[in-house]
């Protein structure tokens, strides 16, 4: 066993951290107050070549693994950018995975270089208001029409749809009652977001204001046949291929936020003098922060074990899901403890830790609930009967 990062991996972390240092806490605090996509940050990451870190070299990517992508995304979150920064580029890193694996050579040549160069932004149109995490219950319909499809339906919690040029969309092409299995009949598309046929309404939310989250209403969107990824009716199975990498990246990002919060709390505990002594001298302050350090380190080990397994072609479902679960929960706890360490100042926006707490909450909710992860481990690892 070798738990050390390679020289290349350490260089990735260092380079990304240096780039992110150009976008300090004041930058992200302003974004948190005013909103607006962080275009200059996105452009800087694209120009430095980071958006294609895990995509094939022949299309302009770096050809590296999910481990390297996780190192990059954690460095972004840990810089203080938190999920406003990570979510600005998250889809570029994991979203094209079904295209890389199941797309035709023509599609890869046409689609991937623009994603890698940051010339186009995409959104992930999967979740629906009435289906939630039950992806097999999706109702958005794509009906065959000549040499293409016509789509009608609605999606929700669609991140970056307000600024997107493209949409990775899953829709039903075969009615549920005509499918042999519940997972059949769904088809995946990567296509233009035609705003004359798509209405986008932003959801006002608790945090991550710079990254829009939306309800999307699709009425008569035309999709050419060449924008279909893989076979008709196999879209659900294609999505599954990208679930573990997404969970690993979300875990890494959450842990990065936890580390950022812990660093601020530790620094404040050293500097804040009360009753003639730094508050960090008190065990009531020391012990929760020390525990959070241990928890984040443990979650990090599991996240990178999952990444190693994935990159080496081994099953990593239990590890990826568990890393997401523990990373998000323990990062949330670290952020809460950072606020409490700051006392009243922790509630003030200028100290940033309350922003970290609001943003890390997303990692506890998405892309899969804590309860479903527990069900997964209970059934797949412990062999217990299915509960739902």
PDB file of N, CA, C and O in Angstrom, residues 305-352:
ATOM      1  N   UNK A 305      -9.338   6.337  -1.840  1.00  0.00           N
ATOM      2  CA  UNK A 305      -9.392   4.893  -2.096  1.00  0.00           C
ATOM      3  C   UNK A 305     -10.405   4.609  -3.199  1.00  0.00           C
ATOM      4  O   UNK A 305     -10.141   3.815  -4.121  1.00  0.00           O
ATOM      5  N   UNK A 306     -11.576   5.261  -3.107  1.00  0.00           N
ATOM      6  CA  UNK A 306     -12.601   5.088  -4.132  1.00  0.00           C
ATOM      7  C   UNK A 306     -12.087   5.535  -5.497  1.00  0.00           C
ATOM      8  O   UNK A 306     -12.319   4.871  -6.516  1.00  0.00           O
ATOM      9  N   UNK A 307     -11.379   6.658  -5.529  1.00  0.00           N
ATOM     10  CA  UNK A 307     -10.829   7.159  -6.792  1.00  0.00           C
ATOM     11  C   UNK A 307      -9.805   6.174  -7.364  1.00  0.00           C
ATOM     12  O   UNK A 307      -9.778   5.923  -8.573  1.00  0.00           O
ATOM     13  N   UNK A 308      -8.961   5.623  -6.498  1.00  0.00           N
ATOM     14  CA  UNK A 308      -7.955   4.646  -6.958  1.00  0.00           C
ATOM     15  C   UNK A 308      -8.639   3.408  -7.531  1.00  0.00           C
ATOM     16  O   UNK A 308      -8.235   2.892  -8.574  1.00  0.00           O
ATOM     17  N   UNK A 309      -9.660   2.925  -6.836  1.00  0.00           N
ATOM     18  CA  UNK A 309     -10.387   1.758  -7.330  1.00  0.00           C
ATOM     19  C   UNK A 309     -11.000   2.042  -8.700  1.00  0.00           C
ATOM     20  O   UNK A 309     -10.894   1.227  -9.620  1.00  0.00           O
ATOM     21  N   UNK A 310     -11.639   3.207  -8.837  1.00  0.00           N
ATOM     22  CA  UNK A 310     -12.271   3.551 -10.117  1.00  0.00           C
ATOM     23  C   UNK A 310     -11.234   3.632 -11.234  1.00  0.00           C
ATOM     24  O   UNK A 310     -11.423   3.078 -12.317  1.00  0.00           O
ATOM     25  N   UNK A 311     -10.134   4.320 -10.962  1.00  0.00           N
ATOM     26  CA  UNK A 311      -9.102   4.508 -11.985  1.00  0.00           C
ATOM     27  C   UNK A 311      -8.424   3.199 -12.366  1.00  0.00           C
ATOM     28  O   UNK A 311      -7.844   3.090 -13.453  1.00  0.00           O
ATOM     29  N   UNK A 312      -8.501   2.204 -11.494  1.00  0.00           N
ATOM     30  CA  UNK A 312      -7.912   0.899 -11.781  1.00  0.00           C
ATOM     31  C   UNK A 312      -8.950  -0.132 -12.214  1.00  0.00           C
ATOM     32  O   UNK A 312      -8.688  -1.333 -12.205  1.00  0.00           O
ATOM     33  N   UNK A 313     -10.117   0.363 -12.598  1.00  0.00           N
ATOM     34  CA  UNK A 313     -11.134  -0.505 -13.177  1.00  0.00           C
ATOM     35  C   UNK A 313     -11.800  -1.458 -12.206  1.00  0.00           C
ATOM     36  O   UNK A 313     -12.356  -2.477 -12.624  1.00  0.00           O
ATOM     37  N   UNK A 314     -11.761  -1.127 -10.917  1.00  0.00           N
ATOM     38  CA  UNK A 314     -12.369  -1.995  -9.917  1.00  0.00           C
ATOM     39  C   UNK A 314     -13.668  -1.392  -9.387  1.00  0.00           C
ATOM     40  O   UNK A 314     -13.887  -0.186  -9.463  1.00  0.00           O
ATOM     41  N   UNK A 315     -14.516  -2.231  -8.843  1.00  0.00           N
ATOM     42  CA  UNK A 315     -15.783  -1.768  -8.293  1.00  0.00           C
ATOM     43  C   UNK A 315     -15.522  -0.832  -7.110  1.00  0.00           C
ATOM     44  O   UNK A 315     -14.730  -1.153  -6.219  1.00  0.00           O
ATOM     45  N   UNK A 316     -16.198   0.311  -7.106  1.00  0.00           N
ATOM     46  CA  UNK A 316     -15.961   1.282  -6.037  1.00  0.00           C
ATOM     47  C   UNK A 316     -17.265   1.865  -5.506  1.00  0.00           C
ATOM     48  O   UNK A 316     -17.254   2.906  -4.839  1.00  0.00           O
ATOM     49  N   UNK A 317     -18.389   1.202  -5.789  1.00  0.00           N
ATOM     50  CA  UNK A 317     -19.680   1.746  -5.397  1.00  0.00           C
ATOM     51  C   UNK A 317     -19.805   2.014  -3.908  1.00  0.00           C
ATOM     52  O   UNK A 317     -20.237   3.096  -3.488  1.00  0.00           O
ATOM     53  N   UNK A 318     -19.427   1.047  -3.091  1.00  0.00           N
ATOM     54  CA  UNK A 318     -19.548   1.213  -1.645  1.00  0.00           C
ATOM     55  C   UNK A 318     -18.636   2.323  -1.142  1.00  0.00           C
ATOM     56  O   UNK A 318     -19.028   3.155  -0.316  1.00  0.00           O
ATOM     57  N   UNK A 319     -17.402   2.355  -1.647  1.00  0.00           N
ATOM     58  CA  UNK A 319     -16.437   3.362  -1.205  1.00  0.00           C
ATOM     59  C   UNK A 319     -16.838   4.761  -1.672  1.00  0.00           C
ATOM     60  O   UNK A 319     -16.738   5.739  -0.907  1.00  0.00           O
ATOM     61  N   UNK A 320     -17.283   4.892  -2.920  1.00  0.00           N
ATOM     62  CA  UNK A 320     -17.661   6.208  -3.454  1.00  0.00           C
ATOM     63  C   UNK A 320     -18.866   6.770  -2.709  1.00  0.00           C
ATOM     64  O   UNK A 320     -18.894   7.952  -2.337  1.00  0.00           O
ATOM     65  N   UNK A 321     -19.871   5.927  -2.498  1.00  0.00           N
ATOM     66  CA  UNK A 321     -21.052   6.383  -1.767  1.00  0.00           C
ATOM     67  C   UNK A 321     -20.721   6.722  -0.323  1.00  0.00           C
ATOM     68  O   UNK A 321     -21.178   7.746   0.215  1.00  0.00           O
ATOM     69  N   UNK A 322     -19.920   5.890   0.321  1.00  0.00           N
ATOM     70  CA  UNK A 322     -19.571   6.125   1.719  1.00  0.00           C
ATOM     71  C   UNK A 322     -18.712   7.375   1.879  1.00  0.00           C
ATOM     72  O   UNK A 322     -18.864   8.128   2.852  1.00  0.00           O
ATOM     73  N   UNK A 323     -17.814   7.615   0.928  1.00  0.00           N
ATOM     74  CA  UNK A 323     -16.985   8.819   0.976  1.00  0.00           C
ATOM     75  C   UNK A 323     -17.840  10.071   0.850  1.00  0.00           C
ATOM     76  O   UNK A 323     -17.620  11.070   1.538  1.00  0.00           O
ATOM     77  N   UNK A 324     -18.824  10.005  -0.037  1.00  0.00           N
ATOM     78  CA  UNK A 324     -19.736  11.144  -0.189  1.00  0.00           C
ATOM     79  C   UNK A 324     -20.506  11.374   1.102  1.00  0.00           C
ATOM     80  O   UNK A 324     -20.670  12.508   1.564  1.00  0.00           O
ATOM     81  N   UNK A 325     -21.004  10.304   1.695  1.00  0.00           N
ATOM     82  CA  UNK A 325     -21.774  10.391   2.940  1.00  0.00           C
ATOM     83  C   UNK A 325     -20.925  10.991   4.059  1.00  0.00           C
ATOM     84  O   UNK A 325     -21.307  11.976   4.708  1.00  0.00           O
ATOM     85  N   UNK A 326     -19.753  10.390   4.318  1.00  0.00           N
ATOM     86  CA  UNK A 326     -18.922  10.835   5.433  1.00  0.00           C
ATOM     87  C   UNK A 326     -18.293  12.197   5.163  1.00  0.00           C
ATOM     88  O   UNK A 326     -18.217  13.042   6.059  1.00  0.00           O
ATOM     89  N   UNK A 327     -17.832  12.410   3.933  1.00  0.00           N
ATOM     90  CA  UNK A 327     -17.214  13.688   3.595  1.00  0.00           C
ATOM     91  C   UNK A 327     -18.171  14.845   3.811  1.00  0.00           C
ATOM     92  O   UNK A 327     -17.813  15.881   4.395  1.00  0.00           O
ATOM     93  N   UNK A 328     -19.409  14.685   3.354  1.00  0.00           N
ATOM     94  CA  UNK A 328     -20.390  15.755   3.487  1.00  0.00           C
ATOM     95  C   UNK A 328     -20.788  15.992   4.938  1.00  0.00           C
ATOM     96  O   UNK A 328     -20.866  17.131   5.407  1.00  0.00           O
ATOM     97  N   UNK A 329     -21.026  14.904   5.671  1.00  0.00           N
ATOM     98  CA  UNK A 329     -21.461  15.048   7.067  1.00  0.00           C
ATOM     99  C   UNK A 329     -20.359  15.643   7.937  1.00  0.00           C
ATOM    100  O   UNK A 329     -20.598  16.528   8.766  1.00  0.00           O
ATOM    101  N   UNK A 330     -19.156  15.149   7.781  1.00  0.00           N
ATOM    102  CA  UNK A 330     -18.077  15.628   8.638  1.00  0.00           C
ATOM    103  C   UNK A 330     -17.597  17.014   8.220  1.00  0.00           C
ATOM    104  O   UNK A 330     -17.146  17.791   9.070  1.00  0.00           O
ATOM    105  N   UNK A 331     -17.714  17.341   6.944  1.00  0.00           N
ATOM    106  CA  UNK A 331     -17.401  18.706   6.519  1.00  0.00           C
ATOM    107  C   UNK A 331     -18.437  19.672   7.084  1.00  0.00           C
ATOM    108  O   UNK A 331     -18.095  20.780   7.528  1.00  0.00           O
ATOM    109  N   UNK A 332     -19.697  19.260   7.071  1.00  0.00           N
ATOM    110  CA  UNK A 332     -20.749  20.092   7.657  1.00  0.00           C
ATOM    111  C   UNK A 332     -20.460  20.344   9.137  1.00  0.00           C
ATOM    112  O   UNK A 332     -20.573  21.472   9.628  1.00  0.00           O
ATOM    113  N   UNK A 333     -20.073  19.296   9.843  1.00  0.00           N
ATOM    114  CA  UNK A 333     -19.768  19.433  11.266  1.00  0.00           C
ATOM    115  C   UNK A 333     -18.568  20.347  11.478  1.00  0.00           C
ATOM    116  O   UNK A 333     -18.543  21.153  12.418  1.00  0.00           O
ATOM    117  N   UNK A 334     -17.566  20.251  10.608  1.00  0.00           N
ATOM    118  CA  UNK A 334     -16.394  21.124  10.721  1.00  0.00           C
ATOM    119  C   UNK A 334     -16.788  22.582  10.515  1.00  0.00           C
ATOM    120  O   UNK A 334     -16.285  23.475  11.208  1.00  0.00           O
ATOM    121  N   UNK A 335     -17.690  22.822   9.568  1.00  0.00           N
ATOM    122  CA  UNK A 335     -18.154  24.193   9.312  1.00  0.00           C
ATOM    123  C   UNK A 335     -18.949  24.725  10.499  1.00  0.00           C
ATOM    124  O   UNK A 335     -18.795  25.891  10.894  1.00  0.00           O
ATOM    125  N   UNK A 336     -19.787  23.878  11.073  1.00  0.00           N
ATOM    126  CA  UNK A 336     -20.559  24.285  12.254  1.00  0.00           C
ATOM    127  C   UNK A 336     -19.613  24.622  13.405  1.00  0.00           C
ATOM    128  O   UNK A 336     -19.788  25.635  14.105  1.00  0.00           O
ATOM    129  N   UNK A 337     -18.604  23.792  13.612  1.00  0.00           N
ATOM    130  CA  UNK A 337     -17.657  24.042  14.694  1.00  0.00           C
ATOM    131  C   UNK A 337     -16.840  25.301  14.433  1.00  0.00           C
ATOM    132  O   UNK A 337     -16.465  26.014  15.381  1.00  0.00           O
ATOM    133  N   UNK A 338     -16.573  25.589  13.163  1.00  0.00           N
ATOM    134  CA  UNK A 338     -15.849  26.818  12.834  1.00  0.00           C
ATOM    135  C   UNK A 338     -16.669  28.045  13.212  1.00  0.00           C
ATOM    136  O   UNK A 338     -16.132  29.033  13.736  1.00  0.00           O
ATOM    137  N   UNK A 339     -17.969  27.991  12.963  1.00  0.00           N
ATOM    138  CA  UNK A 339     -18.842  29.100  13.352  1.00  0.00           C
ATOM    139  C   UNK A 339     -18.848  29.259  14.867  1.00  0.00           C
ATOM    140  O   UNK A 339     -18.696  30.368  15.398  1.00  0.00           O
ATOM    141  N   UNK A 340     -19.008  28.171  15.589  1.00  0.00           N
ATOM    142  CA  UNK A 340     -19.061  28.228  17.043  1.00  0.00           C
ATOM    143  C   UNK A 340     -17.735  28.694  17.636  1.00  0.00           C
ATOM    144  O   UNK A 340     -17.703  29.393  18.654  1.00  0.00           O
ATOM    145  N   UNK A 341     -16.637  28.324  17.005  1.00  0.00           N
ATOM    146  CA  UNK A 341     -15.322  28.796  17.464  1.00  0.00           C
ATOM    147  C   UNK A 341     -15.213  30.312  17.335  1.00  0.00           C
ATOM    148  O   UNK A 341     -14.649  30.985  18.206  1.00  0.00           O
ATOM    149  N   UNK A 342     -15.772  30.854  16.271  1.00  0.00           N
ATOM    150  CA  UNK A 342     -15.749  32.304  16.057  1.00  0.00           C
ATOM    151  C   UNK A 342     -16.747  33.044  16.941  1.00  0.00           C
ATOM    152  O   UNK A 342     -16.698  34.275  17.033  1.00  0.00           O
ATOM    153  N   UNK A 343     -17.653  32.292  17.569  1.00  0.00           N
ATOM    154  CA  UNK A 343     -18.669  32.960  18.375  1.00  0.00           C
ATOM    155  C   UNK A 343     -19.560  33.832  17.497  1.00  0.00           C
ATOM    156  O   UNK A 343     -19.946  33.440  16.399  1.00  0.00           O
ATOM    157  N   UNK A 344     -19.871  35.025  17.972  1.00  0.00           N
ATOM    158  CA  UNK A 344     -20.736  35.930  17.219  1.00  0.00           C
ATOM    159  C   UNK A 344     -20.185  36.273  15.850  1.00  0.00           C
ATOM    160  O   UNK A 344     -20.938  36.465  14.887  1.00  0.00           O
ATOM    161  N   UNK A 345     -18.863  36.339  15.754  1.00  0.00           N
ATOM    162  CA  UNK A 345     -18.259  36.664  14.462  1.00  0.00           C
ATOM    163  C   UNK A 345     -18.481  35.559  13.427  1.00  0.00           C
ATOM    164  O   UNK A 345     -18.441  35.799  12.230  1.00  0.00           O
ATOM    165  N   UNK A 346     -18.716  34.337  13.905  1.00  0.00           N
ATOM    166  CA  UNK A 346     -18.986  33.252  12.972  1.00  0.00           C
ATOM    167  C   UNK A 346     -20.267  33.456  12.196  1.00  0.00           C
ATOM    168  O   UNK A 346     -20.440  32.884  11.115  1.00  0.00           O
ATOM    169  N   UNK A 347     -21.156  34.260  12.747  1.00  0.00           N
ATOM    170  CA  UNK A 347     -22.434  34.550  12.098  1.00  0.00           C
ATOM    171  C   UNK A 347     -22.312  35.708  11.113  1.00  0.00           C
ATOM    172  O   UNK A 347     -23.238  35.991  10.361  1.00  0.00           O
ATOM    173  N   UNK A 348     -21.173  36.380  11.143  1.00  0.00           N
ATOM    174  CA  UNK A 348     -20.938  37.529  10.252  1.00  0.00           C
ATOM    175  C   UNK A 348     -20.356  37.051   8.925  1.00  0.00           C
ATOM    176  O   UNK A 348     -19.432  36.231   8.899  1.00  0.00           O
ATOM    177  N   UNK A 349     -20.884  37.576   7.834  1.00  0.00           N
ATOM    178  CA  UNK A 349     -20.479  37.104   6.516  1.00  0.00           C
ATOM    179  C   UNK A 349     -19.001  37.366   6.227  1.00  0.00           C
ATOM    180  O   UNK A 349     -18.358  36.601   5.504  1.00  0.00           O
ATOM    181  N   UNK A 350     -18.450  38.431   6.787  1.00  0.00           N
ATOM    182  CA  UNK A 350     -17.076  38.791   6.452  1.00  0.00           C
ATOM    183  C   UNK A 350     -16.058  37.743   6.916  1.00  0.00           C
ATOM    184  O   UNK A 350     -14.922  37.734   6.449  1.00  0.00           O
ATOM    185  N   UNK A 351     -16.453  36.843   7.819  1.00  0.00           N
ATOM    186  CA  UNK A 351     -15.547  35.802   8.283  1.00  0.00           C
ATOM    187  C   UNK A 351     -15.679  34.503   7.486  1.00  0.00           C
ATOM    188  O   UNK A 351     -14.965  33.543   7.741  1.00  0.00           O
ATOM    189  N   UNK A 352     -16.621  34.452   6.571  1.00  0.00           N
ATOM    190  CA  UNK A 352     -16.752  33.391   5.550  1.00  0.00           C
ATOM    191  C   UNK A 352     -17.267  32.043   6.044  1.00  0.00           C
ATOM    192  O   UNK A 352     -17.796  31.268   5.236  1.00  0.00           O
TER     193      UNK A 352
END
